[in-house]
């Protein structure tokens, strides 16, 4: 499958008249945030994400790509009003324009949900070398070892035994994805990272 570049969104620093929105996009999407004046910004949601990302990037020095197991609650901006069902395949990206991390997740708002190919996402969170821009991207991906949809399998989280089974299934899929080759995903995770490396970022 050919990797299709994402749509692009730019953050100017101005708030919209419509207030906050909850949105999970249904296609690949790249966002660029101007963080030149982040310490003086009226909103404070991005500062912890920047700090968390920079700490992870410091820790990654000397480690190989796909540096190991997932880290709980990885950076994820913009706010989604949703949690991470899984966090897999963490890797570090060093680009001519800056650095960042990539990982697989699935957004969830309820208990008992399980990974599926309708909702699996490859996330990128990065910062430019000049620390003036924050880059966030989502890429829809699929893997043959992940169920097709949320109903396969289905668990009733209200039943303790099924809640435990759902959690065990999530951990199993998380381990499977962590050890899966980049080329076993559609599109290839390598092709996504190569596209990110080619971004032209001034900041």
Coordinates of C-alpha atoms in Angstrom, one line a residue:
X1 CA 0.0 0.0 0.0
X2 CA 1.3 3.4 -0.9
X3 CA 1.7 5.9 1.9
X4 CA -0.4 9.0 1.3
X5 CA 0.9 12.2 2.9
X6 CA -1.4 13.8 5.5
X7 CA -3.4 16.9 5.5
X8 CA -1.7 19.9 7.2
X9 CA -3.0 22.1 9.9
X10 CA -1.2 25.2 11.3
X11 CA -1.6 26.7 14.8
X12 CA -1.3 30.5 14.8
X13 CA -1.6 30.9 18.6
X14 CA -5.1 32.6 18.3
X15 CA -8.0 30.9 19.9
X16 CA -11.1 30.2 17.8
X17 CA -14.4 31.9 18.5
X18 CA -16.1 28.5 18.8
X19 CA -14.3 27.4 21.9
X20 CA -12.9 23.9 22.5
X21 CA -13.7 21.0 20.3
X22 CA -13.3 17.2 20.6
X23 CA -12.2 15.7 17.3
X24 CA -10.6 12.4 16.3
X25 CA -9.6 12.7 12.7
X26 CA -10.4 9.9 10.2
X27 CA -7.3 10.4 8.0
X28 CA -3.6 11.2 8.2
X29 CA -3.0 14.6 9.6
X30 CA 0.0 16.9 10.4
X31 CA -0.2 19.9 12.7
X32 CA 2.4 22.5 13.3
X33 CA 2.2 24.7 16.4
X34 CA 4.1 28.0 16.9
X35 CA 5.6 27.7 20.4
X36 CA 7.9 30.7 20.2
X37 CA 5.9 32.5 22.9
X38 CA 4.8 29.3 24.7
X39 CA 5.8 30.5 28.2
X40 CA 3.5 33.6 27.8
X41 CA 0.6 31.7 26.1
X42 CA -2.9 32.1 27.6
X43 CA -3.4 28.4 27.4
X44 CA -1.2 26.0 29.3
X45 CA -2.1 22.6 27.8
X46 CA 1.0 22.2 25.6
X47 CA 3.8 23.1 28.1
X48 CA 3.7 19.7 29.9
X49 CA 3.7 17.9 26.6
X50 CA 6.8 19.8 25.4
X51 CA 8.6 19.1 28.7
X52 CA 7.7 15.4 28.6
X53 CA 8.8 15.1 25.0
X54 CA 12.2 16.8 25.7
X55 CA 12.8 14.6 28.7
X56 CA 12.2 11.5 26.6
X57 CA 14.4 12.7 23.8
X58 CA 17.3 13.2 26.3
X59 CA 16.8 9.7 27.6
X60 CA 17.0 8.3 24.0
X61 CA 20.6 9.4 23.4
X62 CA 22.7 6.3 22.6
X63 CA 19.7 4.1 22.2
X64 CA 18.7 2.4 18.9
X65 CA 15.6 3.2 16.9
X66 CA 12.6 1.2 18.2
X67 CA 14.2 1.6 21.6
X68 CA 12.1 -0.9 23.5
X69 CA 8.9 -1.2 25.4
X70 CA 6.2 1.5 25.6
X71 CA 6.4 4.3 28.2
X72 CA 3.1 5.0 30.0
X73 CA 1.3 8.1 29.0
X74 CA 3.5 9.2 26.1
X75 CA 3.3 12.9 25.0
X76 CA 0.1 13.5 22.9
X77 CA -0.8 17.0 21.7
X78 CA -3.4 18.3 20.9
X79 CA -5.7 17.1 23.8
X80 CA -8.0 14.4 22.6
X81 CA -10.4 14.0 25.6
X82 CA -9.4 10.3 25.4
X83 CA -6.9 8.0 26.9
X84 CA -4.4 5.5 25.3
X85 CA -5.7 1.9 25.1
X86 CA -2.2 0.8 24.2
X87 CA 1.3 2.3 23.6
X88 CA 3.5 0.2 21.4
X89 CA 6.5 0.4 19.0
X90 CA 8.1 3.5 20.6
X91 CA 10.9 4.9 18.4
X92 CA 13.0 8.0 18.2
X93 CA 13.4 10.2 15.1
X94 CA 16.4 12.4 14.5
X95 CA 15.7 14.6 11.5
X96 CA 17.7 17.5 9.8
X97 CA 15.0 19.8 11.1
X98 CA 14.6 18.5 14.7
X99 CA 13.7 15.4 16.7
X100 CA 10.7 13.5 18.1
X101 CA 9.1 10.2 18.9
X102 CA 6.8 7.8 17.1
X103 CA 4.5 5.3 18.7
X104 CA 1.4 3.3 18.1
X105 CA -1.8 3.9 20.1
X106 CA -5.5 3.7 20.0
X107 CA -7.7 6.3 21.6
X108 CA -10.3 5.1 24.0
X109 CA -13.1 6.7 26.1
X110 CA -14.5 3.6 27.8
X111 CA -13.5 0.4 29.6
X112 CA -13.4 -3.0 28.0
X113 CA -12.4 -1.8 24.6
X114 CA -9.8 -3.7 22.6
X115 CA -7.3 -2.8 19.8
X116 CA -8.7 -2.9 16.3
X117 CA -7.6 -1.9 12.8
X118 CA -10.3 0.7 12.4
X119 CA -8.8 2.9 15.2
X120 CA -5.1 2.0 15.3
X121 CA -2.9 5.2 15.0
X122 CA 0.8 5.9 14.5
X123 CA 1.5 9.1 16.4
X124 CA 4.4 11.5 15.9
X125 CA 5.4 14.2 18.5
X126 CA 8.4 16.4 17.6
X127 CA 10.1 19.7 18.2
X128 CA 12.2 21.8 15.8
X129 CA 15.9 22.4 16.5
X130 CA 15.3 26.0 17.3
X131 CA 12.5 24.9 19.7
X132 CA 10.1 27.3 18.0
X133 CA 7.8 24.7 16.5
X134 CA 6.0 21.7 17.8
X135 CA 5.0 19.1 15.2
X136 CA 2.2 16.6 15.8
X137 CA 1.0 14.0 13.3
X138 CA -1.5 11.1 13.2
X139 CA -1.3 8.3 10.7
X140 CA -3.9 5.5 10.3
X141 CA -2.2 2.1 10.2
X142 CA -3.2 -1.6 10.1
X143 CA -1.6 -4.8 11.1
X144 CA -2.6 -8.4 10.2
X145 CA -2.5 -9.6 13.8
X146 CA -4.9 -6.9 15.1
X147 CA -8.7 -7.5 14.9
X148 CA -10.6 -5.8 12.1
X149 CA -13.1 -3.9 14.2
X150 CA -14.0 -3.1 17.9
X151 CA -16.6 -5.9 18.0
X152 CA -13.9 -8.6 17.3
X153 CA -13.6 -9.7 20.0
X154 CA -16.2 -8.0 22.2
X155 CA -15.9 -7.8 26.0
X156 CA -18.5 -6.7 28.6
X157 CA -16.4 -4.5 31.0
X158 CA -19.2 -4.7 33.6
X159 CA -18.3 -8.4 34.2
X160 CA -15.0 -8.7 36.2
X161 CA -13.9 -11.8 34.3
X162 CA -14.5 -10.1 30.9
X163 CA -12.8 -6.9 32.0
X164 CA -9.7 -8.9 33.0
X165 CA -9.9 -10.8 29.7
X166 CA -10.0 -7.5 27.8
X167 CA -7.0 -6.1 29.6
X168 CA -5.0 -9.3 29.0
X169 CA -5.9 -9.1 25.3
X170 CA -4.7 -5.5 25.1
X171 CA -1.4 -6.5 26.6
X172 CA -1.0 -9.4 24.2
X173 CA -1.6 -7.1 21.2
X174 CA 0.7 -4.5 22.6
X175 CA 3.5 -7.1 22.9
X176 CA 2.8 -8.4 19.4
X177 CA 3.0 -4.9 17.9
X178 CA 6.2 -4.1 19.8
X179 CA 8.0 -7.1 18.2
X180 CA 6.4 -6.8 14.8
X181 CA 8.7 -5.7 11.9
X182 CA 8.0 -2.2 10.5
X183 CA 7.2 -3.6 7.1
X184 CA 4.4 -5.8 8.5
X185 CA 2.3 -2.7 9.0
X186 CA 0.2 -1.0 6.3
X187 CA 1.5 1.4 5.4
X188 CA 5.0 0.6 6.5
X189 CA 6.1 2.4 9.7
X190 CA 9.5 2.9 8.0
X191 CA 7.8 4.7 5.1
X192 CA 6.0 7.1 7.5
X193 CA 9.3 7.9 9.3
X194 CA 11.1 8.5 6.0
X195 CA 8.3 11.0 5.1
X196 CA 8.8 12.8 8.4
X197 CA 12.5 13.0 7.8
X198 CA 11.9 14.9 4.6
X199 CA 9.8 17.7 6.2
X200 CA 11.0 21.2 5.6
X201 CA 10.8 23.0 8.9
X202 CA 12.1 26.5 9.6
X203 CA 12.2 27.2 13.3

